[in-house]
Coordinates of C-alpha atoms and ligand atoms in Angstrom, one line a residue:
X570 CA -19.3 -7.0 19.3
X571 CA -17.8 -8.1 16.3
X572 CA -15.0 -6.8 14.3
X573 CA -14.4 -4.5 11.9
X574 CA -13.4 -6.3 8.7
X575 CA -10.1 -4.4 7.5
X576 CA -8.9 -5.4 3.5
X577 CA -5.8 -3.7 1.9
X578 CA -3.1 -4.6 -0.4
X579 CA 0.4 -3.6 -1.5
X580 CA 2.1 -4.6 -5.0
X581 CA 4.6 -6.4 -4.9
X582 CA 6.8 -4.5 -7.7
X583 CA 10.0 -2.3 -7.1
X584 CA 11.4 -1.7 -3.6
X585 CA 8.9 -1.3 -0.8
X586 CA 10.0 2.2 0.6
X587 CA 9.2 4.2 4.0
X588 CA 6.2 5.8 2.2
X589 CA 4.8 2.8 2.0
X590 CA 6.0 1.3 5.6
X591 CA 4.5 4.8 7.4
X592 CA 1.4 5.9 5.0
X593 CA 0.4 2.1 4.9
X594 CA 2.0 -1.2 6.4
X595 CA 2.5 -0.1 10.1
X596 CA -1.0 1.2 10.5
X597 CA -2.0 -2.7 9.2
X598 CA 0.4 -3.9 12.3
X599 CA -0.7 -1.5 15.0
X600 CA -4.1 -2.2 14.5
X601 CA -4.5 -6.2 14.0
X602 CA -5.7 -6.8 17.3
X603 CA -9.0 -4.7 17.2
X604 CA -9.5 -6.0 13.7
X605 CA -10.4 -8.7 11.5
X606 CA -7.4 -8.2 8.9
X607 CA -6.9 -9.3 5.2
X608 CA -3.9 -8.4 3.7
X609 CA -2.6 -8.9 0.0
X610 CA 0.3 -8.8 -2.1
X611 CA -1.4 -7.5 -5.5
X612 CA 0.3 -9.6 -8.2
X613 CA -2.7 -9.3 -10.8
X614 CA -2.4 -5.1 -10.5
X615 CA 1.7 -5.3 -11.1
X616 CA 0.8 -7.2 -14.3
X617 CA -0.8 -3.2 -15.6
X618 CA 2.3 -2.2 -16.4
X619 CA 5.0 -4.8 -18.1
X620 CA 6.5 -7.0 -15.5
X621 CA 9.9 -9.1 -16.0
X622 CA 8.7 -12.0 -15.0
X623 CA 11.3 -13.7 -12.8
X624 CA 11.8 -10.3 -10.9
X625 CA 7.7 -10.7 -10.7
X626 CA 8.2 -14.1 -9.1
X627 CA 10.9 -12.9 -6.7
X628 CA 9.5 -9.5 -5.5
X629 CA 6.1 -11.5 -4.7
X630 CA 7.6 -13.3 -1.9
X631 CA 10.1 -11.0 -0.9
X632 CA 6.8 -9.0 -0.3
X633 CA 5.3 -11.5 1.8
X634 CA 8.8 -11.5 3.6
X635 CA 8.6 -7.7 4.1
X636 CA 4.7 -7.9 5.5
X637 CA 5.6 -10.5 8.0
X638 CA 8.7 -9.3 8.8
X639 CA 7.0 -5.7 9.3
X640 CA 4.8 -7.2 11.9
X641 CA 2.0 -8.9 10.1
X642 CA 0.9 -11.7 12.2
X643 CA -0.2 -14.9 10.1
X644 CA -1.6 -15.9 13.8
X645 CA -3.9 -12.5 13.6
X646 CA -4.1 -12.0 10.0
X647 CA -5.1 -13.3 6.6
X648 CA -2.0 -12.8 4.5
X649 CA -2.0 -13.9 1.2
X650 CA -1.3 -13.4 -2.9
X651 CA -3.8 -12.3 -5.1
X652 CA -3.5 -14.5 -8.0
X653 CA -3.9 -17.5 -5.8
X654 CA -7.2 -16.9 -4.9
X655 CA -9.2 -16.8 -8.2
X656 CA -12.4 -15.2 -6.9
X657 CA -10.5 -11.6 -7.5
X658 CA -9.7 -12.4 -11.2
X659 CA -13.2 -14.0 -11.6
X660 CA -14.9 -11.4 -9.8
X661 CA -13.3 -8.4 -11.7
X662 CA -15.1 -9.3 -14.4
X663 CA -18.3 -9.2 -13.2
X664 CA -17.9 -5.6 -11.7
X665 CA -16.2 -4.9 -15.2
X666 CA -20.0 -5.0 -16.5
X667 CA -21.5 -2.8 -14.1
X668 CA -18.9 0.0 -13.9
X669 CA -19.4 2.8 -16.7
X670 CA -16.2 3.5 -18.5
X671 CA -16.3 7.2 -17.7
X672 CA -16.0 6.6 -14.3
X673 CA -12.4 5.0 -14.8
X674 CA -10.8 7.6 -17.4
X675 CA -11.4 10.1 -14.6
X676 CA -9.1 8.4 -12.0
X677 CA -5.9 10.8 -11.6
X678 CA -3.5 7.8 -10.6
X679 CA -4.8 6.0 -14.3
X680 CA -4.3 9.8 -16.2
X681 CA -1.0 10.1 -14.7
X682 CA 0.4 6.9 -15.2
X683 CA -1.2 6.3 -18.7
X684 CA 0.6 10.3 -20.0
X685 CA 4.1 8.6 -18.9
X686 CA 3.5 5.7 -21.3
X687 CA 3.6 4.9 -25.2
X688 CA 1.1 2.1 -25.1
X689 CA -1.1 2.0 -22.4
X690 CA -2.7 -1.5 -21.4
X691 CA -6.5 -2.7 -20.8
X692 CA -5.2 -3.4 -17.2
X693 CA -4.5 -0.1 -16.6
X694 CA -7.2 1.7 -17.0
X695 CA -9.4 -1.4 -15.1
X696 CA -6.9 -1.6 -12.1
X697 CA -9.5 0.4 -9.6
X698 CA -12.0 -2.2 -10.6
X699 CA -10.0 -4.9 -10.1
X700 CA -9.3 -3.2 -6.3
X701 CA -12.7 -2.8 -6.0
X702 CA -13.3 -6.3 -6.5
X703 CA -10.6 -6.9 -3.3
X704 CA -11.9 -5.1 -0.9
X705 CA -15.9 -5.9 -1.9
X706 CA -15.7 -9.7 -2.1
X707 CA -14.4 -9.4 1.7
X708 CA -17.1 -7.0 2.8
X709 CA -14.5 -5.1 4.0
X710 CA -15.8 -2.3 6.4
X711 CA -12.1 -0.6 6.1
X712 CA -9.7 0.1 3.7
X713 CA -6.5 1.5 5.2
X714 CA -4.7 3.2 2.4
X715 CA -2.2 6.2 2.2
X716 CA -3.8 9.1 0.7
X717 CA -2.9 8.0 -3.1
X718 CA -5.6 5.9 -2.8
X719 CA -8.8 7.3 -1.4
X720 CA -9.9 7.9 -5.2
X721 CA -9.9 4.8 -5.8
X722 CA -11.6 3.4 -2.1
X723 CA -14.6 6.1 -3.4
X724 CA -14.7 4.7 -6.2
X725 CA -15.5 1.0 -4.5
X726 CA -18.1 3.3 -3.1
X727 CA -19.7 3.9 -6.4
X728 CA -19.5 0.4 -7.8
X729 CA -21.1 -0.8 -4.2
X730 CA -24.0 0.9 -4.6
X731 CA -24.9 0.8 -8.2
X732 CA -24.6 -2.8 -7.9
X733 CA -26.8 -2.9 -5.0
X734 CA -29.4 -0.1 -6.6
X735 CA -29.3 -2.3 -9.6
X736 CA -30.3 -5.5 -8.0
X737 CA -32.7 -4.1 -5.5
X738 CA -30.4 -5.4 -2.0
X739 CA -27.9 -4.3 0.1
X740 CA -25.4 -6.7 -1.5
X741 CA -22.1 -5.0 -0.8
X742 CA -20.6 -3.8 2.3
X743 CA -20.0 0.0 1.2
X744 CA -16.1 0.3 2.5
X745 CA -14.5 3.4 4.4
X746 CA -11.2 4.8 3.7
X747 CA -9.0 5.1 6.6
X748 CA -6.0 7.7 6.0
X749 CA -3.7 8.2 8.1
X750 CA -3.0 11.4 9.9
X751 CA 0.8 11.2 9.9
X752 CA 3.0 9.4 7.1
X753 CA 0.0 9.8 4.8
X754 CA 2.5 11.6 2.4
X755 CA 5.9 11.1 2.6
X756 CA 7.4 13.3 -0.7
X757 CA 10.6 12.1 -2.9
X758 CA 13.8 12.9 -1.4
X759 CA 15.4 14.4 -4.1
X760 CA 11.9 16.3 -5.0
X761 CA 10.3 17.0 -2.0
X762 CA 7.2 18.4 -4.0
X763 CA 6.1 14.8 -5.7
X764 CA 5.3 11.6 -3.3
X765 CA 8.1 9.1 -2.6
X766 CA 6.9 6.6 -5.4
X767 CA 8.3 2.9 -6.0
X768 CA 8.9 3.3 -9.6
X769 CA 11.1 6.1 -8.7
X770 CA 13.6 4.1 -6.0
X771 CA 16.3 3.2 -8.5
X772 CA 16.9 7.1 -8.9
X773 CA 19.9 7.5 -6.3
X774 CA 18.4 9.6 -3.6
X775 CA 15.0 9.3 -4.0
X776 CA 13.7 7.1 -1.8
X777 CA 14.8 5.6 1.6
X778 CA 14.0 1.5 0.9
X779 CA 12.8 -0.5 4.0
X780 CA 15.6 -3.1 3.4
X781 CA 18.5 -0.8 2.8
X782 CA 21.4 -0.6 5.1
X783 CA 22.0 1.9 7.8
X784 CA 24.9 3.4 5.7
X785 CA 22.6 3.5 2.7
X786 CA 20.1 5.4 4.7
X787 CA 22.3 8.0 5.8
X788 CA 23.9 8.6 2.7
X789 CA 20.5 9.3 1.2
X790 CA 19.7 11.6 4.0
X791 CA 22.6 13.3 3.6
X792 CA 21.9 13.9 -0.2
X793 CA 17.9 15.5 0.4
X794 CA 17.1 18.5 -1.3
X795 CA 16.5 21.3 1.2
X796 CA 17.2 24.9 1.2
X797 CA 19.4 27.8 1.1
X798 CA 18.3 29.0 4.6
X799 CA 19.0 27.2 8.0
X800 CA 15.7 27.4 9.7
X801 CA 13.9 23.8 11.6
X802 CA 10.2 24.5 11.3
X803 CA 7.2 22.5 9.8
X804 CA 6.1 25.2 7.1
X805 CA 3.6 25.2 4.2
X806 CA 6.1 27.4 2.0
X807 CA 6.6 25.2 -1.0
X808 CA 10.2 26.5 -0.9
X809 CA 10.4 24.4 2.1
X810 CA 9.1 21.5 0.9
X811 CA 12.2 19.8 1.9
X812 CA 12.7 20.6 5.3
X813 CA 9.2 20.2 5.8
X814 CA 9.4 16.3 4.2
X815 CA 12.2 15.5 6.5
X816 CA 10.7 17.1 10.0
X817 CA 7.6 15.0 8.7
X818 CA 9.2 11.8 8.5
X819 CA 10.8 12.4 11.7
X820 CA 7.8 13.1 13.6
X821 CA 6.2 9.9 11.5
X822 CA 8.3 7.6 12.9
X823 CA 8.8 9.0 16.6
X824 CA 5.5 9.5 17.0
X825 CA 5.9 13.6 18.3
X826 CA 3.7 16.7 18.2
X827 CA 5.3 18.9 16.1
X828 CA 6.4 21.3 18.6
X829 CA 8.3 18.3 20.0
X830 CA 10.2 17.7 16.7
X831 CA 11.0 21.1 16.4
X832 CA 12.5 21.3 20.0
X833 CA 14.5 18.4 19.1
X834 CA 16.1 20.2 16.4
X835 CA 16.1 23.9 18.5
X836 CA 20.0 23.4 18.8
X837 CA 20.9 22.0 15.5
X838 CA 23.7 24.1 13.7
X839 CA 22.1 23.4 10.2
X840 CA 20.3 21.2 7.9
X841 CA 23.0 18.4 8.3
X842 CA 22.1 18.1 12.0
X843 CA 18.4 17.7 10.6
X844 CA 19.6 15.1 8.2
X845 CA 21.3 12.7 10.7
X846 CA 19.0 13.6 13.3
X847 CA 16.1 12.2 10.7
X848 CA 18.6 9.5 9.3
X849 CA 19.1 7.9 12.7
X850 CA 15.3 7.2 13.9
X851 CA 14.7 5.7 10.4
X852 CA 18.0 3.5 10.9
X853 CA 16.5 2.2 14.5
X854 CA 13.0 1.6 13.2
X855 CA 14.2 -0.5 9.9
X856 CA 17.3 -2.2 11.2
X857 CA 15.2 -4.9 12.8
X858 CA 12.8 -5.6 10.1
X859 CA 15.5 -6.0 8.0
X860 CA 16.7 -8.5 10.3
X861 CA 14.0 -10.4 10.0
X862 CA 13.3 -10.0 6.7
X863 CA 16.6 -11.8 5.5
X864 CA 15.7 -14.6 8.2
X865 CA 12.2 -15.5 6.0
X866 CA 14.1 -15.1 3.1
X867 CA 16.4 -17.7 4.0
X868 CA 13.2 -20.7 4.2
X869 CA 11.1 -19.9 0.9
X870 CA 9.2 -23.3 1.8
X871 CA 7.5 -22.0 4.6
X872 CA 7.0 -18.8 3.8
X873 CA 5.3 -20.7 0.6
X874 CA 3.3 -22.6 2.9
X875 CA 2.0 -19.6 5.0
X876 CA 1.2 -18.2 1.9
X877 CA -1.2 -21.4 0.9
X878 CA -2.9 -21.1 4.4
X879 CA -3.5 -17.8 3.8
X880 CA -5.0 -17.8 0.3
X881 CA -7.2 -21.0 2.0
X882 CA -8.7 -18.6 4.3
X883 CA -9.4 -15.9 1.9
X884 CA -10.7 -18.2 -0.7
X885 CA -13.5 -19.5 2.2
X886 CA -14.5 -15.9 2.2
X887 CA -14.2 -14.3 -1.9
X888 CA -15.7 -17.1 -3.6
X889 CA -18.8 -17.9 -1.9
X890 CA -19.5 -14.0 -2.3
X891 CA -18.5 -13.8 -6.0
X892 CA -20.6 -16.9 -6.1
X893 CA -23.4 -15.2 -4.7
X894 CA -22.8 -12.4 -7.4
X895 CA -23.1 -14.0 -10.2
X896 CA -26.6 -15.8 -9.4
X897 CA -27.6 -12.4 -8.8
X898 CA -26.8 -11.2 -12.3
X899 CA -28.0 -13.9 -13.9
X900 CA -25.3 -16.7 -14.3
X901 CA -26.3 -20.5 -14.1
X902 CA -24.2 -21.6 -11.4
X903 CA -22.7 -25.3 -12.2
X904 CA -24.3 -28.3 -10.5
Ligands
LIG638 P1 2.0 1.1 -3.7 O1 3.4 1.5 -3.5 O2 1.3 2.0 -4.7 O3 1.8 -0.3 -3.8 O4 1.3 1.6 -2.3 C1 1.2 0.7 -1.2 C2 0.6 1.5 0.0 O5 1.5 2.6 0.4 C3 -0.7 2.3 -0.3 O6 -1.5 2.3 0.8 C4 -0.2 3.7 -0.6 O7 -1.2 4.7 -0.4 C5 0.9 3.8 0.3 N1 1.9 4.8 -0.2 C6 2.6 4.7 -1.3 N2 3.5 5.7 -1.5 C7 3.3 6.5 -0.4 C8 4.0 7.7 0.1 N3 4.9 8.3 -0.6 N4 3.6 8.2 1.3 C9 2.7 7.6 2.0 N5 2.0 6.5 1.7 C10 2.4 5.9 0.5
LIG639 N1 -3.9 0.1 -5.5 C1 -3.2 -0.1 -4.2 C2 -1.9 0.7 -4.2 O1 -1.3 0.8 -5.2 C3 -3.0 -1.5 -3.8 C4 -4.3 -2.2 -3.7 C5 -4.8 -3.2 -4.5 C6 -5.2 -2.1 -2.6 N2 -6.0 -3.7 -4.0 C7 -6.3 -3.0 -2.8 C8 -5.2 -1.3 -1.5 C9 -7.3 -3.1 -2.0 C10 -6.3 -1.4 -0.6 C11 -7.4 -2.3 -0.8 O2 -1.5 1.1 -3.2

């Protein structure tokens, strides 16, 4: 039997956090074996908001560094930037003219992000094509995404098969989201009612970053909003929302039922129990990576050059299907 193709990506801006390592990155590690795996650092979708461009430059490969480090196999996996492989730019364009305009001012993520701006740019609003364009010139069969994103994976949906009712064939792979069941959420510490969110890790407290150190990570634990009471259970109670965010990590990352996490806590003399308790598994799952991390950081060269083999591969796979695209609709390929 073959393999299921598997495409997702990460930007590379602001400081990769927990929400992203449990909603996303560790389902791409745990599963590389049963899958054929394309992973991408998303430089062309950081460029929809304005970028300084040396921090650009640097968070790109320190989110290579973080991928590999993370687990990401270059043995197992295609790991590569986006704006080296010039099929997605290329591509995007051509899905730009079959994509109606309405379908794209609907997106929550684009109406939220573009009310927080002044001046919102072109990119913005055509970032979900652009992602369609990722995942379609793969034929990806799977998109593994945290729950932010499954708009925007049905929305690949939508352009696959309007392209493929326009031209009459089964041109595109139509793609499944894959969501999953824990760490599909993780909330803001300091507001456990809005997601944990990149652009928000500079706020002190917000978010626990994959690279800080353990007394970083405990401080911030120590710091969560919570309640007045002194009750350990999972709870839908929006007053909750805090306790509930922090047994959720913790069952995230030890992998327990929820009656497991709550025993663990059945002795706990208060919310600062919870906190440590919490702050201690997420010290023991990063403190490696971290490790490793600053080890790839330390060798830019070949962490350069496992980025060219990478974008080699994926190139042997977009183009000739962007190719394909554009002598479908019509273009004159060159001779
Ligand atoms: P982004 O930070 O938007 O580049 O997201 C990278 C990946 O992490 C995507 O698959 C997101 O769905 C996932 N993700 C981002 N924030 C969270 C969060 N707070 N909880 C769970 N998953 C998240
Ligand atoms: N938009 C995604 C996010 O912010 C990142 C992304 C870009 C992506 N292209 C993709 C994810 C293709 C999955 C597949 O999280």
């Amino acid at each position: 039997m073959t393999k299921k193709r598997v495409f997702s990506g990460i930007q590379p801006t602001g400081n990769t956090h927990i929400g992203n390592y449990l909603g996303a990155i560790r389902n791409w590690v745990a599963r590389q074996d049963e899958k054929e795996n394309f992973f991408c650092v998303v430089d062309l979708h950081s460029l929809t908001v304005p970028q300084d461009p040396e921090e650009l430059r640097y968070a790109t490969r320190a989110m290579a560094a973080v991928l590999l480090a993370a687990g990401i196999d270059p043995d197992k996996s295609t790991l590569f930037v986006q704006s080296h492989v010039t099929a997605h730019a290329e591509g995007c364009w051509l899905l730009n003219c079959v994509t109606p305009l309405g379908w794209l001012q609907r997106m929550t993520q684009y109406k939220d992000k573009a009310a927080k701006q002044e001046s919102v740019l072109t990119g913005l609003l055509d970032y979900p094509v652009l992602m369609a364009g990722d995942i379609l010139f793969y034929d990806a069969d799977e998109v593994p995404v945290g729950e932010d994103q499954k708009q925007h994976v049905e929305l690949t949906r939508d352009i696959a098969q309007r392209f493929n009712s326009l031209y009459g064939q089964e041109f595109f792979v139509v793609p499944q989201p894959i969501i999953p069941e824990v760490g599909a959420r993780v909330m803001g510490l300091d507001n456990p009612t809005a997601k944990m969110s990149k652009s928000s890790t500079d706020k002190r407290g917000h978010a626990i970053r994959i690279l800080d150190e353990p007394k970083e990570i405990m401080r911030s634990f120590k710091r969560a909003v919570t309640d007045s009471g002194n009750e350990i259970v999972f709870s839908a109670d929006p007053a909750k929302a805090g306790v509930n965010n922090l047994l959720g990590i913790y069952k995230a990352v030890t992998g327990k039922s929820e009656s497991e996490v709550e025993a663990d806590f059945a002795d706990a003399r208060g919310y600062g129990d919870l906190k440590k308790g919490v702050a201690e598994v997420v010290i023991e799952m990063l403190t490696p990576i971290r490790e490793r991390y600053e080890y790839l950081m330390q060798d830019p060269a070949e962490l350069d050059r496992l980025l060219a083999v990478g974008a080699e591969q994926a190139t042997a796979v977009s183009q000739p299907k962007v190719n394909a695209m554009k002598e479908i609709m019509g273009l004159v390929l060159p001779k």
